[in-house]
Tab-separated table of N, CA and C in Angstrom:
chain	number	residue	atom	x	y	z
A	1	MET	N	-0.079	3.078	-18.947
A	1	MET	CA	0.542	3.108	-20.261
A	1	MET	C	-0.469	2.865	-21.380
A	2	LEU	N	-1.526	2.120	-21.089
A	2	LEU	CA	-2.496	1.787	-22.126
A	2	LEU	C	-3.178	3.014	-22.709
A	3	GLU	N	-3.378	4.030	-21.900
A	3	GLU	CA	-4.034	5.230	-22.405
A	3	GLU	C	-3.188	5.965	-23.437
A	4	LYS	N	-1.902	5.662	-23.490
A	4	LYS	CA	-1.009	6.294	-24.457
A	4	LYS	C	-0.930	5.538	-25.777
A	5	LEU	N	-1.616	4.392	-25.861
A	5	LEU	CA	-1.578	3.629	-27.106
A	5	LEU	C	-2.260	4.411	-28.219
A	6	PRO	N	-1.691	4.393	-29.409
A	6	PRO	CA	-2.339	5.103	-30.524
A	6	PRO	C	-3.664	4.447	-30.880
A	7	LYS	N	-4.703	5.244	-30.996
A	7	LYS	CA	-6.040	4.716	-31.287
A	7	LYS	C	-6.236	4.422	-32.772
A	8	ASN	N	-5.416	5.006	-33.609
A	8	ASN	CA	-5.579	4.843	-35.050
A	8	ASN	C	-4.604	3.827	-35.649
A	9	LYS	N	-3.965	3.028	-34.800
A	9	LYS	CA	-3.001	2.030	-35.264
A	9	LYS	C	-3.390	0.653	-34.740
A	10	LYS	N	-2.990	-0.369	-35.475
A	10	LYS	CA	-3.162	-1.744	-35.025
A	10	LYS	C	-1.828	-2.184	-34.443
A	11	ILE	N	-1.892	-2.766	-33.265
A	11	ILE	CA	-0.679	-3.110	-32.528
A	11	ILE	C	-0.425	-4.603	-32.622
A	12	ILE	N	0.766	-4.963	-33.082
A	12	ILE	CA	1.164	-6.363	-33.160
A	12	ILE	C	2.079	-6.661	-31.986
A	13	LEU	N	1.630	-7.575	-31.128
A	13	LEU	CA	2.465	-8.061	-30.039
A	13	LEU	C	3.122	-9.336	-30.532
A	14	PHE	N	4.430	-9.424	-30.409
A	14	PHE	CA	5.170	-10.542	-30.971
A	14	PHE	C	6.243	-11.017	-30.003
A	15	ASP	N	6.729	-12.218	-30.222
A	15	ASP	CA	7.800	-12.793	-29.412
A	15	ASP	C	9.104	-12.115	-29.811
A	16	GLY	N	9.601	-11.263	-28.952
A	16	GLY	CA	10.776	-10.454	-29.260
A	16	GLY	C	12.080	-11.205	-29.360
A	17	VAL	N	12.137	-12.444	-28.891
A	17	VAL	CA	13.384	-13.214	-28.966
A	17	VAL	C	13.367	-14.250	-30.083
A	18	CYS	N	12.246	-14.409	-30.750
A	18	CYS	CA	12.082	-15.418	-31.798
A	18	CYS	C	12.592	-14.892	-33.142
A	19	ASN	N	13.510	-15.622	-33.760
A	19	ASN	CA	14.034	-15.207	-35.062
A	19	ASN	C	12.952	-15.189	-36.138
A	20	LEU	N	12.081	-16.197	-36.155
A	20	LEU	CA	10.987	-16.219	-37.126
A	20	LEU	C	10.070	-15.013	-36.930
A	21	CYS	N	9.741	-14.734	-35.683
A	21	CYS	CA	8.854	-13.609	-35.377
A	21	CYS	C	9.490	-12.283	-35.799
A	22	ASN	N	10.767	-12.108	-35.508
A	22	ASN	CA	11.454	-10.881	-35.889
A	22	ASN	C	11.533	-10.730	-37.398
A	23	SER	N	11.770	-11.816	-38.109
A	23	SER	CA	11.771	-11.761	-39.574
A	23	SER	C	10.386	-11.405	-40.092
A	24	SER	N	9.364	-11.953	-39.458
A	24	SER	CA	7.985	-11.644	-39.857
A	24	SER	C	7.667	-10.174	-39.625
A	25	ILE	N	8.120	-9.628	-38.511
A	25	ILE	CA	7.897	-8.217	-38.213
A	25	ILE	C	8.609	-7.346	-39.244
A	26	ASN	N	9.822	-7.723	-39.622
A	26	ASN	CA	10.531	-6.978	-40.674
A	26	ASN	C	9.731	-6.993	-41.970
A	27	TYR	N	9.141	-8.135	-42.291
A	27	TYR	CA	8.334	-8.252	-43.502
A	27	TYR	C	7.097	-7.354	-43.418
A	28	VAL	N	6.443	-7.360	-42.263
A	28	VAL	CA	5.262	-6.513	-42.072
A	28	VAL	C	5.653	-5.043	-42.232
A	29	ILE	N	6.769	-4.653	-41.652
A	29	ILE	CA	7.229	-3.260	-41.770
A	29	ILE	C	7.422	-2.893	-43.248
A	30	ASP	N	8.017	-3.797	-44.008
A	30	ASP	CA	8.240	-3.538	-45.437
A	30	ASP	C	6.923	-3.414	-46.211
A	31	LYS	N	5.925	-4.206	-45.839
A	31	LYS	CA	4.641	-4.214	-46.548
A	31	LYS	C	3.657	-3.159	-46.040
A	32	ASP	N	3.947	-2.560	-44.906
A	32	ASP	CA	3.023	-1.620	-44.253
A	32	ASP	C	3.118	-0.230	-44.886
A	33	LYS	N	2.713	-0.130	-46.133
A	33	LYS	CA	2.817	1.128	-46.892
A	33	LYS	C	1.869	2.205	-46.359
A	34	LYS	N	0.782	1.801	-45.702
A	34	LYS	CA	-0.195	2.765	-45.168
A	34	LYS	C	0.097	3.135	-43.712
A	35	ASP	N	1.202	2.617	-43.147
A	35	ASP	CA	1.590	2.893	-41.760
A	35	ASP	C	0.465	2.552	-40.778
A	36	VAL	N	-0.039	1.330	-40.893
A	36	VAL	CA	-1.159	0.854	-40.083
A	36	VAL	C	-0.698	0.296	-38.738
A	37	PHE	N	0.498	-0.296	-38.700
A	37	PHE	CA	0.903	-1.107	-37.546
A	37	PHE	C	1.931	-0.428	-36.640
A	38	ARG	N	1.828	-0.812	-35.367
A	38	ARG	CA	2.855	-0.527	-34.370
A	38	ARG	C	3.183	-1.865	-33.714
A	39	PHE	N	4.346	-1.944	-33.073
A	39	PHE	CA	4.859	-3.230	-32.600
A	39	PHE	C	5.275	-3.160	-31.142
A	40	VAL	N	4.995	-4.255	-30.420
A	40	VAL	CA	5.345	-4.374	-29.010
A	40	VAL	C	5.768	-5.822	-28.766
A	41	ALA	N	6.904	-6.010	-28.114
A	41	ALA	CA	7.327	-7.366	-27.742
A	41	ALA	C	6.425	-7.877	-26.622
A	42	LEU	N	6.030	-9.131	-26.733
A	42	LEU	CA	5.205	-9.749	-25.687
A	42	LEU	C	5.893	-9.682	-24.330
A	43	GLN	N	7.228	-9.760	-24.328
A	43	GLN	CA	8.000	-9.814	-23.089
A	43	GLN	C	8.185	-8.448	-22.428
A	44	SER	N	7.871	-7.368	-23.138
A	44	SER	CA	8.069	-6.025	-22.588
A	44	SER	C	6.999	-5.721	-21.535
A	45	ASP	N	7.255	-4.684	-20.733
A	45	ASP	CA	6.272	-4.275	-19.720
A	45	ASP	C	4.946	-3.892	-20.378
A	46	LEU	N	5.015	-3.159	-21.483
A	46	LEU	CA	3.791	-2.768	-22.181
A	46	LEU	C	3.093	-3.989	-22.769
A	47	GLY	N	3.867	-4.907	-23.321
A	47	GLY	CA	3.286	-6.140	-23.859
A	47	GLY	C	2.545	-6.923	-22.785
A	48	LYS	N	3.146	-7.031	-21.614
A	48	LYS	CA	2.502	-7.727	-20.497
A	48	LYS	C	1.254	-6.988	-20.027
A	49	GLU	N	1.322	-5.658	-20.008
A	49	GLU	CA	0.169	-4.866	-19.580
A	49	GLU	C	-1.006	-5.027	-20.557
A	50	ILE	N	-0.718	-5.032	-21.845
A	50	ILE	CA	-1.783	-5.223	-22.839
A	50	ILE	C	-2.399	-6.610	-22.689
A	51	GLN	N	-1.557	-7.631	-22.495
A	51	GLN	CA	-2.078	-8.985	-22.315
A	51	GLN	C	-2.960	-9.071	-21.081
A	52	LEU	N	-2.534	-8.458	-19.999
A	52	LEU	CA	-3.320	-8.447	-18.761
A	52	LEU	C	-4.663	-7.743	-19.001
A	53	TYR	N	-4.635	-6.605	-19.669
A	53	TYR	CA	-5.850	-5.857	-19.970
A	53	TYR	C	-6.819	-6.694	-20.814
A	54	LEU	N	-6.282	-7.458	-21.776
A	54	LEU	CA	-7.122	-8.280	-22.649
A	54	LEU	C	-7.549	-9.589	-21.987
A	55	GLY	N	-6.991	-9.883	-20.816
A	55	GLY	CA	-7.332	-11.127	-20.120
A	55	GLY	C	-6.626	-12.335	-20.704
A	56	ILE	N	-5.475	-12.110	-21.305
A	56	ILE	CA	-4.691	-13.202	-21.891
A	56	ILE	C	-3.581	-13.565	-20.925
A	57	ASP	N	-3.512	-14.830	-20.534
A	57	ASP	CA	-2.469	-15.289	-19.628
A	57	ASP	C	-1.150	-15.368	-20.389
A	58	SER	N	-0.228	-14.494	-20.043
A	58	SER	CA	1.040	-14.416	-20.770
A	58	SER	C	1.864	-15.700	-20.655
A	59	LYS	N	1.587	-16.522	-19.658
A	59	LYS	CA	2.319	-17.785	-19.523
A	59	LYS	C	1.827	-18.828	-20.524
A	60	ASN	N	0.595	-18.658	-20.998
A	60	ASN	CA	0.001	-19.641	-21.905
A	60	ASN	C	-0.061	-19.183	-23.353
A	61	ILE	N	0.418	-17.986	-23.635
A	61	ILE	CA	0.326	-17.488	-25.005
A	61	ILE	C	1.596	-17.838	-25.773
A	62	ASP	N	1.409	-18.473	-26.887
A	62	ASP	CA	2.512	-18.836	-27.763
A	62	ASP	C	2.128	-18.349	-29.158
A	63	SER	N	1.820	-17.058	-29.226
A	63	SER	CA	1.161	-16.544	-30.409
A	63	SER	C	1.460	-15.072	-30.583
A	64	ILE	N	1.197	-14.594	-31.783
A	64	ILE	CA	1.142	-13.155	-31.973
A	64	ILE	C	-0.250	-12.707	-31.566
A	65	ILE	N	-0.333	-11.457	-31.208
A	65	ILE	CA	-1.615	-10.850	-30.882
A	65	ILE	C	-1.718	-9.590	-31.728
A	66	LEU	N	-2.826	-9.428	-32.387
A	66	LEU	CA	-3.106	-8.189	-33.102
A	66	LEU	C	-4.181	-7.467	-32.303
A	67	TYR	N	-3.842	-6.302	-31.791
A	67	TYR	CA	-4.761	-5.521	-30.962
A	67	TYR	C	-5.123	-4.238	-31.697
A	68	HIS	N	-6.391	-4.096	-31.986
A	68	HIS	CA	-6.902	-2.887	-32.621
A	68	HIS	C	-7.664	-2.121	-31.552
A	69	ALA	N	-6.923	-1.363	-30.766
A	69	ALA	CA	-7.485	-0.667	-29.614
A	69	ALA	C	-8.517	0.358	-30.050
A	70	PRO	N	-9.596	0.479	-29.384
A	70	PRO	CA	-10.123	-0.368	-28.322
A	70	PRO	C	-11.137	-1.379	-28.846
A	71	TYR	N	-11.107	-1.663	-30.137
A	71	TYR	CA	-12.183	-2.410	-30.781
A	71	TYR	C	-12.117	-3.929	-30.623
A	72	ALA	N	-10.962	-4.521	-30.915
A	72	ALA	CA	-10.900	-5.984	-30.964
A	72	ALA	C	-9.460	-6.446	-30.859
A	73	TYR	N	-9.304	-7.731	-30.622
A	73	TYR	CA	-7.981	-8.330	-30.713
A	73	TYR	C	-8.110	-9.715	-31.322
A	74	TYR	N	-7.028	-10.161	-31.924
A	74	TYR	CA	-6.971	-11.458	-32.601
A	74	TYR	C	-5.686	-12.160	-32.177
A	75	THR	N	-5.744	-13.488	-32.149
A	75	THR	CA	-4.555	-14.269	-31.822
A	75	THR	C	-4.344	-15.348	-32.877
A	76	LYS	N	-3.159	-15.924	-32.853
A	76	LYS	CA	-2.780	-17.071	-33.681
A	76	LYS	C	-3.051	-16.823	-35.161
A	77	ALA	N	-3.623	-17.813	-35.847
A	77	ALA	CA	-3.836	-17.739	-37.296
A	77	ALA	C	-4.762	-16.589	-37.658
A	78	ASN	N	-5.733	-16.319	-36.810
A	78	ASN	CA	-6.663	-15.218	-37.051
A	78	ASN	C	-5.917	-13.882	-37.107
A	79	ALA	N	-4.953	-13.694	-36.191
A	79	ALA	CA	-4.152	-12.468	-36.191
A	79	ALA	C	-3.327	-12.368	-37.467
A	80	ALA	N	-2.700	-13.470	-37.850
A	80	ALA	CA	-1.883	-13.473	-39.069
A	80	ALA	C	-2.721	-13.120	-40.293
A	81	LEU	N	-3.918	-13.681	-40.386
A	81	LEU	CA	-4.794	-13.389	-41.526
A	81	LEU	C	-5.241	-11.929	-41.525
A	82	GLN	N	-5.539	-11.385	-40.364
A	82	GLN	CA	-5.938	-9.973	-40.269
A	82	GLN	C	-4.785	-9.053	-40.687
A	83	ILE	N	-3.575	-9.421	-40.318
A	83	ILE	CA	-2.399	-8.632	-40.696
A	83	ILE	C	-2.208	-8.682	-42.211
A	84	MET	N	-2.295	-9.874	-42.787
A	84	MET	CA	-2.104	-10.028	-44.236
A	84	MET	C	-3.164	-9.273	-45.026
A	85	LYS	N	-4.355	-9.174	-44.469
A	85	LYS	CA	-5.448	-8.462	-45.147
A	85	LYS	C	-5.051	-7.009	-45.435
A	86	GLU	N	-4.268	-6.424	-44.544
A	86	GLU	CA	-3.840	-5.031	-44.716
A	86	GLU	C	-2.847	-4.851	-45.859
A	87	PHE	N	-2.170	-5.926	-46.266
A	87	PHE	CA	-1.167	-5.827	-47.332
A	87	PHE	C	-1.797	-5.608	-48.694
A	88	GLY	N	-3.017	-6.130	-48.894
A	88	GLY	CA	-3.680	-6.026	-50.186
A	88	GLY	C	-3.022	-6.914	-51.229
A	89	GLY	N	-3.342	-6.689	-52.466
A	89	GLY	CA	-2.748	-7.436	-53.570
A	89	GLY	C	-2.935	-8.938	-53.428
A	90	VAL	N	-1.890	-9.670	-53.745
A	90	VAL	CA	-1.907	-11.135	-53.717
A	90	VAL	C	-2.230	-11.662	-52.320
A	91	TRP	N	-1.832	-10.898	-51.298
A	91	TRP	CA	-2.069	-11.337	-49.925
A	91	TRP	C	-3.554	-11.459	-49.606
A	92	THR	N	-4.390	-10.781	-50.356
A	92	THR	CA	-5.833	-10.871	-50.152
A	92	THR	C	-6.304	-12.313	-50.364
A	93	LEU	N	-5.618	-13.033	-51.224
A	93	LEU	CA	-5.977	-14.434	-51.490
A	93	LEU	C	-5.835	-15.314	-50.245
A	94	MET	N	-4.990	-14.921	-49.318
A	94	MET	CA	-4.810	-15.701	-48.091
A	94	MET	C	-6.094	-15.742	-47.255
A	95	GLN	N	-6.998	-14.823	-47.514
A	95	GLN	CA	-8.245	-14.786	-46.751
A	95	GLN	C	-9.094	-16.026	-46.981
A	96	VAL	N	-8.784	-16.789	-48.015
A	96	VAL	CA	-9.500	-18.047	-48.256
A	96	VAL	C	-9.359	-18.974	-47.040
A	97	PHE	N	-8.244	-18.862	-46.322
A	97	PHE	CA	-8.037	-19.701	-45.140
A	97	PHE	C	-8.963	-19.321	-43.986
A	98	SER	N	-9.544	-18.133	-44.037
A	98	SER	CA	-10.450	-17.725	-42.962
A	98	SER	C	-11.770	-18.484	-43.007
A	99	ILE	N	-12.056	-19.160	-44.118
A	99	ILE	CA	-13.284	-19.956	-44.176
A	99	ILE	C	-13.099	-21.318	-43.510
A	100	LEU	N	-11.841	-21.711	-43.288
A	100	LEU	CA	-11.578	-22.970	-42.587
A	100	LEU	C	-11.907	-22.805	-41.108
A	101	PRO	N	-12.302	-23.878	-40.458
A	101	PRO	CA	-12.528	-23.794	-39.013
A	101	PRO	C	-11.241	-23.377	-38.288
A	102	GLN	N	-11.390	-22.534	-37.279
A	102	GLN	CA	-10.222	-22.066	-36.520
A	102	GLN	C	-9.431	-23.210	-35.916
A	103	VAL	N	-10.086	-24.296	-35.590
A	103	VAL	CA	-9.364	-25.416	-35.008
A	103	VAL	C	-8.311	-25.938	-35.993
A	104	ILE	N	-8.587	-25.874	-37.272
A	104	ILE	CA	-7.630	-26.335	-38.285
A	104	ILE	C	-6.505	-25.318	-38.459
A	105	THR	N	-6.867	-24.045	-38.678
A	105	THR	CA	-5.824	-23.042	-38.899
A	105	THR	C	-4.960	-22.841	-37.658
A	106	ASN	N	-5.565	-22.892	-36.481
A	106	ASN	CA	-4.784	-22.732	-35.257
A	106	ASN	C	-3.918	-23.952	-34.955
A	107	THR	N	-4.345	-25.138	-35.375
A	107	THR	CA	-3.510	-26.332	-35.196
A	107	THR	C	-2.232	-26.191	-36.016
A	108	ILE	N	-2.366	-25.714	-37.238
A	108	ILE	CA	-1.185	-25.486	-38.085
A	108	ILE	C	-0.316	-24.394	-37.469
A	109	TYR	N	-0.954	-23.307	-37.047
A	109	TYR	CA	-0.228	-22.208	-36.413
A	109	TYR	C	0.522	-22.713	-35.172
A	110	ASP	N	-0.156	-23.471	-34.325
A	110	ASP	CA	0.451	-23.987	-33.093
A	110	ASP	C	1.633	-24.902	-33.381
A	111	PHE	N	1.541	-25.691	-34.438
A	111	PHE	CA	2.640	-26.584	-34.807
A	111	PHE	C	3.890	-25.770	-35.159
A	112	VAL	N	3.713	-24.737	-35.944
A	112	VAL	CA	4.854	-23.879	-36.303
A	112	VAL	C	5.362	-23.153	-35.058
A	113	ALA	N	4.453	-22.604	-34.251
A	113	ALA	CA	4.846	-21.872	-33.039
A	113	ALA	C	5.622	-22.770	-32.079
A	114	LYS	N	5.196	-24.007	-31.942
A	114	LYS	CA	5.853	-24.941	-31.031
A	114	LYS	C	7.286	-25.251	-31.475
A	115	ASN	N	7.514	-25.238	-32.770
A	115	ASN	CA	8.819	-25.619	-33.312
A	115	ASN	C	9.677	-24.437	-33.769
A	116	ARG	N	9.195	-23.220	-33.601
A	116	ARG	CA	9.891	-22.071	-34.175
A	116	ARG	C	11.304	-21.882	-33.646
A	117	TYR	N	11.545	-22.115	-32.375
A	117	TYR	CA	12.902	-21.948	-31.838
A	117	TYR	C	13.841	-23.013	-32.399
A	118	THR	N	13.339	-24.231	-32.541
A	118	THR	CA	14.158	-25.321	-33.088
A	118	THR	C	14.496	-25.054	-34.547
A	119	TRP	N	13.518	-24.632	-35.317
A	119	TRP	CA	13.715	-24.426	-36.752
A	119	TRP	C	14.447	-23.134	-37.077
A	120	PHE	N	14.165	-22.063	-36.345
A	120	PHE	CA	14.677	-20.743	-36.709
A	120	PHE	C	15.599	-20.124	-35.665
A	121	GLY	N	15.639	-20.690	-34.457
A	121	GLY	CA	16.503	-20.168	-33.404
A	121	GLY	C	15.861	-19.026	-32.646
A	122	LYS	N	16.590	-18.548	-31.637
A	122	LYS	CA	16.100	-17.425	-30.850
A	122	LYS	C	17.265	-16.581	-30.387
A	123	LYS	N	16.970	-15.346	-30.066
A	123	LYS	CA	17.959	-14.383	-29.596
A	123	LYS	C	17.992	-14.407	-28.066
A	124	ALA	N	19.068	-13.921	-27.503
A	124	ALA	CA	19.179	-13.840	-26.046
A	124	ALA	C	18.311	-12.709	-25.496
A	125	ASN	N	18.097	-11.665	-26.308
A	125	ASN	CA	17.333	-10.497	-25.869
A	125	ASN	C	16.331	-10.093	-26.941
A	126	CYS	N	15.338	-9.309	-26.533
A	126	CYS	CA	14.380	-8.765	-27.495
A	126	CYS	C	15.090	-7.815	-28.448
A	127	ARG	N	14.528	-7.676	-29.630
A	127	ARG	CA	15.122	-6.806	-30.641
A	127	ARG	C	15.083	-5.358	-30.200
A	128	VAL	N	16.080	-4.626	-30.608
A	128	VAL	CA	16.139	-3.189	-30.377
A	128	VAL	C	15.977	-2.541	-31.748
A	129	PRO	N	14.938	-1.727	-31.929
A	129	PRO	CA	14.715	-1.137	-33.251
A	129	PRO	C	15.806	-0.140	-33.630
A	130	THR	N	16.059	-0.057	-34.916
A	130	THR	CA	16.999	0.934	-35.420
A	130	THR	C	16.379	2.321	-35.228
A	131	PRO	N	17.196	3.363	-35.199
A	131	PRO	CA	16.650	4.712	-34.989
A	131	PRO	C	15.554	5.098	-35.988
A	132	ASP	N	15.675	4.685	-37.246
A	132	ASP	CA	14.658	5.053	-38.229
A	132	ASP	C	13.345	4.293	-38.060
A	133	LEU	N	13.351	3.200	-37.307
A	133	LEU	CA	12.126	2.438	-37.052
A	133	LEU	C	11.582	2.633	-35.640
A	134	LYS	N	12.270	3.417	-34.852
A	134	LYS	CA	11.931	3.565	-33.431
A	134	LYS	C	10.479	3.968	-33.210
A	135	GLU	N	9.917	4.845	-34.051
A	135	GLU	CA	8.544	5.300	-33.825
A	135	GLU	C	7.519	4.199	-34.051
A	136	LYS	N	7.901	3.125	-34.731
A	136	LYS	CA	6.971	2.015	-34.972
A	136	LYS	C	6.878	1.061	-33.780
A	137	PHE	N	7.849	1.133	-32.880
A	137	PHE	CA	7.887	0.245	-31.713
A	137	PHE	C	7.478	1.025	-30.482
A	138	LEU	N	6.489	0.499	-29.771
A	138	LEU	CA	5.927	1.210	-28.633
A	138	LEU	C	6.633	0.883	-27.326
A	139	ALA	N	7.392	-0.158	-27.294
A	139	ALA	CA	8.105	-0.510	-26.059
A	139	ALA	C	9.449	-1.091	-26.390
């Protein structure tokens, strides 16, 4: 399946049952005016295959992954900052956080990730894209 991944798109792997994550994906879709991103749930077969290919243990990942095939991938706060960079405008100011040590930004990210189900809830199943958004979701 990996050979079918679009080479000209950045792929966001996200927690498909997390309400916060799904809201974030909706926001990214709204801001993605240049059609840069495609989306895959971490729990999907393709999501698991990408994680395996990247050498990421899916049991230990509590993060989004931004995969720019075949060049690079980013996790946690680094992934979020890379995604925001694509939005331009005011979001460019968020890049100031990239000068902080990753241990600091990832600690904040991990705190939110650890509490996301408690604060925002979760769904019983991964999201199913609407027909008009179907081409943006790879799995």
